[in-house]
Short mmCIF file of C-alpha atoms in Angstrom, two decimals:
data_model
loop_
_atom_site.label_atom_id
_atom_site.label_comp_id
_atom_site.label_asym_id
_atom_site.label_seq_id
_atom_site.Cartn_x
_atom_site.Cartn_y
_atom_site.Cartn_z
CA MET A 119 -0.13 -29.34 26.62
CA ILE A 120 0.98 -29.59 23.01
CA ASP A 121 3.97 -31.74 22.09
CA ARG A 122 6.43 -29.59 20.13
CA GLY A 123 7.25 -32.56 17.95
CA VAL A 124 3.83 -32.62 16.31
CA SER A 125 1.92 -30.39 13.94
CA ILE A 126 -1.29 -28.49 14.53
CA ALA A 127 -4.28 -27.97 12.25
CA PHE A 128 -5.20 -24.51 11.04
CA GLU A 129 -8.57 -24.05 12.77
CA PRO A 130 -7.43 -25.03 16.29
CA LEU A 131 -4.58 -22.53 15.94
CA VAL A 132 -7.03 -19.84 14.83
CA GLY A 133 -9.27 -20.65 17.77
CA ARG A 134 -6.48 -20.35 20.33
CA LEU A 135 -5.23 -17.07 18.89
CA GLN A 136 -8.76 -15.67 18.77
CA THR A 137 -9.35 -16.55 22.42
CA LEU A 138 -6.16 -14.79 23.54
CA LEU A 139 -6.93 -11.70 21.47
CA GLU A 140 -10.46 -11.47 22.87
CA GLN A 141 -9.14 -11.83 26.41
CA ALA A 142 -6.79 -8.91 25.70
CA GLY A 143 -9.69 -6.68 24.63
CA ALA A 144 -10.37 -7.36 20.95
CA SER A 145 -13.94 -7.71 19.74
CA PRO A 146 -14.85 -11.17 18.39
CA PHE A 147 -14.80 -9.77 14.83
CA THR A 148 -11.39 -8.14 15.20
CA ALA A 149 -9.98 -11.15 17.04
CA GLU A 150 -11.06 -13.54 14.29
CA VAL A 151 -9.62 -11.38 11.49
CA ILE A 152 -6.25 -11.02 13.25
CA ALA A 153 -6.18 -14.67 14.34
CA ARG A 154 -6.75 -15.90 10.79
CA ASN A 155 -4.13 -13.48 9.54
CA CYS A 156 -1.49 -14.73 12.01
CA ALA A 157 -2.37 -18.39 11.49
CA GLY A 158 -2.33 -17.92 7.71
CA CYS A 159 1.15 -16.44 7.80
CA GLU A 160 2.34 -19.30 10.01
CA ARG A 161 0.73 -21.89 7.71
CA ASP A 162 2.44 -20.36 4.68
CA GLY A 163 5.89 -20.32 6.26
CA ALA A 164 6.06 -16.59 7.05
CA SER A 165 6.94 -17.15 10.70
CA SER A 166 8.25 -13.61 11.15
CA HIS A 167 4.67 -12.37 10.62
CA GLY A 168 2.80 -15.26 12.20
CA VAL A 169 2.36 -16.32 15.82
CA PHE A 170 5.65 -14.57 16.58
CA ARG A 171 3.67 -11.31 16.33
CA LEU A 172 1.05 -12.26 18.92
CA HIS A 173 2.78 -10.57 21.85
CA GLY A 174 2.86 -7.31 19.91
CA TYR A 175 -0.88 -7.50 19.31
CA LEU A 176 -1.56 -8.36 22.95
CA ASP A 177 0.67 -5.54 24.25
CA SER A 178 -1.11 -3.01 22.05
CA LEU A 179 -4.53 -4.19 23.16
CA ARG A 180 -3.76 -4.41 26.85
CA SER A 181 -2.03 -1.03 26.96
CA GLY A 182 -4.96 0.64 25.20
CA THR A 183 -2.71 1.76 22.36
CA VAL A 184 -5.10 0.07 19.93
CA ASP A 185 -8.89 0.03 20.14
CA GLY A 186 -9.74 -3.63 19.77
CA ALA A 187 -13.40 -2.83 19.16
CA ALA A 188 -12.91 0.11 16.80
CA GLU A 189 -15.70 0.88 14.33
CA PRO A 190 -14.15 2.22 11.10
CA VAL A 191 -15.71 5.24 9.42
CA LEU A 192 -16.09 4.94 5.64
CA GLU A 193 -16.37 7.93 3.33
CA ARG A 194 -16.69 7.46 -0.42
CA VAL A 195 -15.31 10.75 -1.76
CA GLY A 196 -15.37 9.85 -5.45
CA PRO A 197 -16.53 7.08 -7.78
CA SER A 198 -13.29 5.17 -7.15
CA PHE A 199 -11.89 6.70 -3.96
CA LEU A 200 -12.72 5.47 -0.48
CA ARG A 201 -11.42 7.03 2.71
CA VAL A 202 -11.33 4.71 5.72
CA ASP A 203 -10.73 6.04 9.22
CA ALA A 204 -9.73 2.93 11.15
CA ALA A 205 -10.43 4.82 14.40
CA ASN A 206 -7.20 3.61 16.01
CA GLY A 207 -7.97 -0.01 15.28
CA PHE A 208 -6.10 -2.66 13.33
CA ALA A 209 -5.91 -2.22 9.56
CA GLN A 210 -7.11 -5.68 8.52
CA PRO A 211 -10.53 -5.47 10.23
CA ALA A 212 -10.95 -1.95 8.80
CA LEU A 213 -10.33 -3.31 5.31
CA ARG A 214 -12.80 -6.14 5.95
CA HIS A 215 -15.43 -3.58 6.97
CA ALA A 216 -14.75 -1.68 3.75
CA GLN A 217 -15.00 -4.78 1.53
CA PRO A 218 -18.62 -4.29 0.33
CA VAL A 219 -17.92 -0.69 -0.71
CA VAL A 220 -14.67 -1.69 -2.42
CA ASP A 221 -16.47 -4.46 -4.31
CA GLY A 222 -19.08 -1.94 -5.43
CA MET A 223 -16.48 0.51 -6.72
CA LEU A 224 -14.70 -2.22 -8.67
CA ALA A 225 -17.99 -3.33 -10.22
CA GLU A 226 -18.94 0.23 -11.17
CA THR A 227 -15.67 1.80 -12.29
CA GLY A 228 -13.09 -0.99 -12.46
CA ILE A 229 -10.78 0.70 -9.99
CA ALA A 230 -10.71 1.32 -6.25
CA VAL A 231 -8.33 3.51 -4.29
CA VAL A 232 -8.60 2.81 -0.57
CA ALA A 233 -6.90 5.28 1.76
CA ILE A 234 -6.78 3.99 5.34
CA LYS A 235 -5.64 6.23 8.20
CA ASP A 236 -5.27 5.89 11.96
CA SER A 237 -4.65 2.17 11.53
CA HIS A 238 -2.20 -0.31 13.03
CA HIS A 239 -0.72 -2.85 10.59
CA PHE A 240 1.51 -5.44 12.21
CA SER A 241 1.56 -8.25 9.68
CA ALA A 242 2.49 -9.17 6.14
CA LEU A 243 0.73 -7.32 3.34
CA TRP A 244 0.17 -10.20 0.93
CA PRO A 245 -2.89 -11.50 2.86
CA ASP A 246 -4.59 -8.16 2.15
CA LEU A 247 -4.16 -8.54 -1.61
CA GLU A 248 -4.33 -12.25 -2.37
CA PRO A 249 -8.16 -12.49 -2.11
CA PHE A 250 -8.54 -9.66 -4.63
CA ALA A 251 -6.13 -11.38 -7.05
CA VAL A 252 -8.04 -14.66 -6.66
CA ALA A 253 -11.15 -12.70 -7.68
CA GLY A 254 -9.37 -11.45 -10.80
CA PHE A 255 -8.07 -8.03 -9.75
CA VAL A 256 -4.59 -6.50 -9.84
CA GLY A 257 -3.61 -4.97 -6.53
CA LEU A 258 -0.94 -2.78 -5.02
CA THR A 259 -0.68 -1.83 -1.36
CA MET A 260 1.83 -0.21 0.96
CA VAL A 261 1.97 0.76 4.60
CA VAL A 262 4.13 3.03 6.72
CA GLY A 263 6.14 0.79 9.03
CA GLY A 264 5.83 3.19 11.95
CA THR A 265 8.90 2.45 14.05
CA ARG A 266 11.93 4.29 12.71
CA VAL A 267 14.43 1.47 12.25
CA VAL A 268 15.87 2.29 8.79
CA ARG A 269 18.85 4.61 8.53
CA PRO A 270 19.99 5.23 4.95
CA ARG A 271 23.66 5.92 4.30
CA GLY A 272 24.50 9.44 5.41
CA ALA A 273 21.52 9.87 7.75
CA ALA A 274 22.43 10.86 11.30
CA GLU A 275 19.47 8.93 12.73
CA PRO A 276 16.86 6.39 11.60
CA VAL A 277 14.22 8.08 9.45
CA PHE A 278 11.94 5.38 7.97
CA GLY A 279 10.04 2.32 9.03
CA THR A 280 10.52 -0.86 7.02
CA ASN A 281 7.73 0.55 4.79
CA PRO A 282 6.66 -2.57 2.88
CA ILE A 283 5.04 -2.78 -0.55
CA ALA A 284 2.97 -5.67 -1.93
CA PHE A 285 1.69 -6.44 -5.42
CA ALA A 286 -0.66 -9.14 -6.73
CA THR A 287 -1.87 -10.22 -10.15
CA PRO A 288 -4.14 -13.03 -11.34
CA VAL A 289 -2.67 -15.70 -13.62
CA ARG A 290 -4.89 -17.87 -15.82
CA GLY A 291 -4.88 -21.50 -14.75
CA ALA A 292 -2.72 -20.88 -11.68
CA SER A 293 -2.64 -19.22 -8.29
CA PRO A 294 -2.00 -15.49 -8.30
CA ILE A 295 1.50 -14.08 -8.31
CA VAL A 296 1.81 -12.12 -5.07
CA PHE A 297 4.92 -10.53 -3.64
CA ASP A 298 5.45 -8.62 -0.45
CA LEU A 299 8.72 -6.90 0.38
CA ALA A 300 10.09 -4.45 2.87
CA THR A 301 11.93 -1.47 1.43
CA SER A 302 14.58 -2.21 4.07
CA SER A 303 17.30 -4.79 3.46
CA MET A 304 15.43 -7.24 5.73
CA SER A 305 12.10 -7.18 7.52
CA HIS A 306 12.27 -6.17 11.17
CA GLY A 307 10.67 -9.47 12.16
CA ASP A 308 13.24 -11.54 10.28
CA LEU A 309 15.99 -9.49 11.90
CA GLN A 310 14.56 -10.29 15.35
CA LEU A 311 14.32 -13.98 14.49
CA ALA A 312 17.96 -13.95 13.38
CA ARG A 313 18.97 -12.36 16.70
CA ASN A 314 16.94 -14.88 18.69
CA ALA A 315 18.60 -17.74 16.81
CA SER A 316 22.11 -16.21 17.25
CA ARG A 317 22.42 -16.18 13.47
CA GLU A 318 24.44 -13.62 11.53
CA VAL A 319 22.82 -11.65 8.72
CA PRO A 320 24.35 -10.87 5.31
CA PRO A 321 26.77 -7.94 4.95
CA GLY A 322 24.90 -4.80 3.93
CA THR A 323 21.89 -5.56 6.14
CA GLY A 324 22.62 -2.81 8.63
CA THR A 325 24.99 -0.81 10.81
CA ASP A 326 25.88 -0.54 14.48
CA ARG A 327 25.57 2.52 16.74
CA ASP A 328 28.69 4.03 15.18
CA GLY A 329 27.39 3.62 11.64
CA ARG A 330 29.75 0.74 10.83
CA ASP A 331 28.48 -2.23 8.84
CA THR A 332 27.81 -5.30 10.97
CA THR A 333 26.44 -8.79 10.50
CA ASP A 334 25.25 -8.98 14.13
CA PRO A 335 21.43 -8.61 14.12
CA GLY A 336 21.47 -7.63 17.80
CA GLU A 337 23.74 -4.67 17.07
CA ILE A 338 21.55 -3.58 14.15
CA LEU A 339 18.41 -3.77 16.29
CA ALA A 340 20.02 -1.83 19.14
CA ALA A 341 21.19 0.88 16.73
CA ARG A 342 18.00 0.91 14.67
CA GLY A 343 20.46 0.69 11.83
CA LEU A 344 18.69 -1.28 9.11
CA LEU A 345 19.73 -0.16 5.65
CA PRO A 346 17.30 0.26 2.75
CA PHE A 347 17.67 -2.43 0.11
CA GLY A 348 19.48 -1.35 -3.03
CA GLY A 349 20.99 1.75 -1.47
CA HIS A 350 19.48 5.00 -2.68
CA LYS A 351 16.86 3.14 -4.75
CA GLY A 352 15.35 1.46 -1.70
CA ALA A 353 15.47 4.75 0.18
CA ALA A 354 13.54 6.41 -2.67
CA LEU A 355 10.87 3.70 -2.56
CA SER A 356 10.63 4.07 1.22
CA PHE A 357 10.07 7.80 0.74
CA MET A 358 7.33 7.00 -1.79
CA VAL A 359 5.59 4.81 0.79
CA GLU A 360 5.69 7.66 3.32
CA VAL A 361 4.09 9.97 0.74
CA LEU A 362 1.36 7.61 -0.44
CA ALA A 363 0.57 5.58 2.70
CA ALA A 364 0.78 8.53 5.11
CA GLY A 365 0.75 11.81 3.20
CA LEU A 366 -2.12 10.83 0.90
CA THR A 367 -4.17 8.95 3.47
CA GLY A 368 -3.80 11.37 6.35
CA GLY A 369 -2.02 8.76 8.45
CA ALA A 370 1.15 9.42 10.42
CA PHE A 371 4.61 9.51 8.90
CA SER A 372 7.16 7.21 10.56
CA TYR A 373 8.67 10.04 12.59
CA GLU A 374 5.22 11.17 13.75
CA ALA A 375 4.06 7.67 14.67
CA GLU A 376 7.04 7.17 16.93
CA LEU A 377 5.88 10.04 19.14
CA GLU A 378 3.10 7.69 20.30
CA GLN A 379 5.58 5.01 21.33
CA GLY A 380 4.01 4.05 24.67
CA ALA A 381 4.27 0.42 25.77
CA ALA A 382 3.09 -1.10 22.52
CA ARG A 383 4.93 -2.34 19.46
CA THR A 384 2.35 -1.32 16.88
CA ARG A 385 2.06 2.20 15.47
CA ARG A 386 -0.92 4.21 14.23
CA THR A 387 0.00 5.07 10.64
CA GLY A 388 -1.70 4.63 7.25
CA GLN A 389 -2.13 2.24 4.35
CA LEU A 390 -2.97 2.72 0.68
CA LEU A 391 -4.51 0.11 -1.61
CA VAL A 392 -5.01 0.45 -5.35
CA LEU A 393 -7.16 -2.24 -6.97
CA ILE A 394 -7.78 -2.56 -10.72
CA ASP A 395 -10.05 -4.69 -12.88
CA PRO A 396 -7.57 -5.60 -15.63
CA ASP A 397 -10.26 -6.72 -18.06
CA ARG A 398 -11.30 -3.08 -18.43
CA GLY A 399 -8.15 -2.81 -20.52
CA GLY A 400 -9.51 -5.04 -23.27
CA GLY A 401 -9.79 -8.56 -21.89
CA GLY A 402 -7.46 -11.52 -21.95
CA PHE A 403 -5.26 -10.12 -19.19
CA ALA A 404 -4.91 -13.27 -17.10
CA ALA A 405 -4.05 -15.28 -20.21
CA ARG A 406 -1.34 -12.77 -21.11
CA ILE A 407 0.15 -13.09 -17.64
CA GLU A 408 0.01 -16.87 -18.00
CA GLN A 409 2.15 -16.50 -21.13
CA LEU A 410 4.60 -14.24 -19.32
CA VAL A 411 4.92 -16.67 -16.41
CA ALA A 412 5.48 -19.58 -18.81
CA PHE A 413 8.25 -17.65 -20.57
CA LEU A 414 9.96 -16.81 -17.27
CA ARG A 415 9.87 -20.40 -16.07
CA GLU A 416 11.13 -21.71 -19.40
CA SER A 417 13.95 -19.18 -19.18
CA GLY A 418 15.16 -20.70 -15.92
CA MET A 419 13.24 -18.67 -13.32
CA THR A 420 12.04 -21.82 -11.61
CA ARG A 421 10.93 -19.92 -8.49
CA LEU A 422 8.60 -16.96 -8.82
CA PRO A 423 7.04 -14.84 -6.06
CA ALA A 424 4.62 -16.80 -3.84
CA ASP A 425 5.78 -20.23 -5.09
CA HIS A 426 7.44 -21.05 -1.77
CA ARG A 427 4.42 -19.78 0.15
CA TYR A 428 2.00 -21.94 -1.87
CA ARG A 429 4.18 -25.02 -1.35
CA ASN A 430 4.24 -24.42 2.40
CA ARG A 431 0.47 -23.93 2.39
CA ALA A 432 -0.16 -27.17 0.54
CA GLN A 433 2.09 -29.09 2.90
CA ALA A 434 0.47 -27.54 5.98
CA GLU A 435 -3.02 -28.33 4.69
CA ARG A 436 -1.92 -31.93 4.22
CA ASP A 437 0.28 -32.47 7.28
CA GLY A 438 -0.59 -29.63 9.65
CA ILE A 439 1.33 -26.51 10.63
CA PRO A 440 4.78 -27.30 12.09
CA MET A 441 4.91 -26.78 15.85
CA THR A 442 7.28 -23.91 16.64
CA ASP A 443 8.34 -22.58 20.03
CA ALA A 444 5.98 -19.62 19.54
CA ILE A 445 3.00 -21.88 18.84
CA ALA A 446 3.82 -24.24 21.70
CA GLU A 447 4.02 -21.29 24.08
CA ILE A 448 0.50 -20.04 23.40
CA PHE A 449 -0.90 -23.44 24.30
CA ALA A 450 1.39 -24.11 27.27
CA ASP A 451 1.77 -20.72 28.98
CA ALA A 452 -1.17 -20.14 31.30
CA SER A 453 -0.09 -16.52 31.85
CA LEU A 454 -1.14 -15.72 28.29
CA SER A 455 -4.73 -16.39 29.30
CA SER A 456 -4.66 -13.58 31.85
CA ASP A 457 -6.10 -10.14 31.30
CA ALA A 458 -3.41 -8.68 33.53
#
């Protein structure tokens, strides 16, 4: 039994998550990738994509919606273009399987386009890109959210998932700049956390069943009435994600993925990654970005993307990951150890 008033180290949390995922049907490889992903999000303060997501993973595995032992099929269709059929598995293990081929393409041509289909992505996107940025590459990725929870102004029904986009760039002498954002006004996970905490959300977040603006996250969730951020601009970006992460990859659009609803919370959609070696453009890239970052900070932008995440990470590595209700539950609830 874990005392909720204490912290927990990273590796024990990974180990517990991996055990539960394996018991639900994930292979050891898949379980470790997903466990480290969840624990990493929790460590970095992204609780909406951390241990909070475990039940969704377990439901998908136990219901058979996701193949926890899927073997991705890789097809290099051009010098810089890799198709990945995730075979109805999770996206992160599929990307890990593709890593050697991606590394080879970047070494040969300086660019890699990775089109993943038939994959389930249920986490933040920044963990997919940060390792590439640490290695010196610029990266862009996007994924179709799957569940139709976004209803732009004027739409009679929800039409998009939260359809997130992430971007990463190396910075000389510093950690990479990495941002990850939903094209909806708020991530679906954050909206659920707000409901669970009986906390109102800002005006403009979403609408109720009658299409009226509301600050009640429960009403927004019930209506699937999230709004895109920035009005028509966010809706346009969400459409772009559908085109690139589903149309280009061969994965399902949001409205198609929902037809496979079943008992699980994850959806089989698609993901696109574009990775670039910036030094092919003439060298000195990371130093140039260092100059840009210095200018922004000197201009008063004291917080840039990923700053908060890196601070949380440093504190967690020093003091442990704060014990949340979600973390305490996975250690205390014996029912989570059941295959039933």
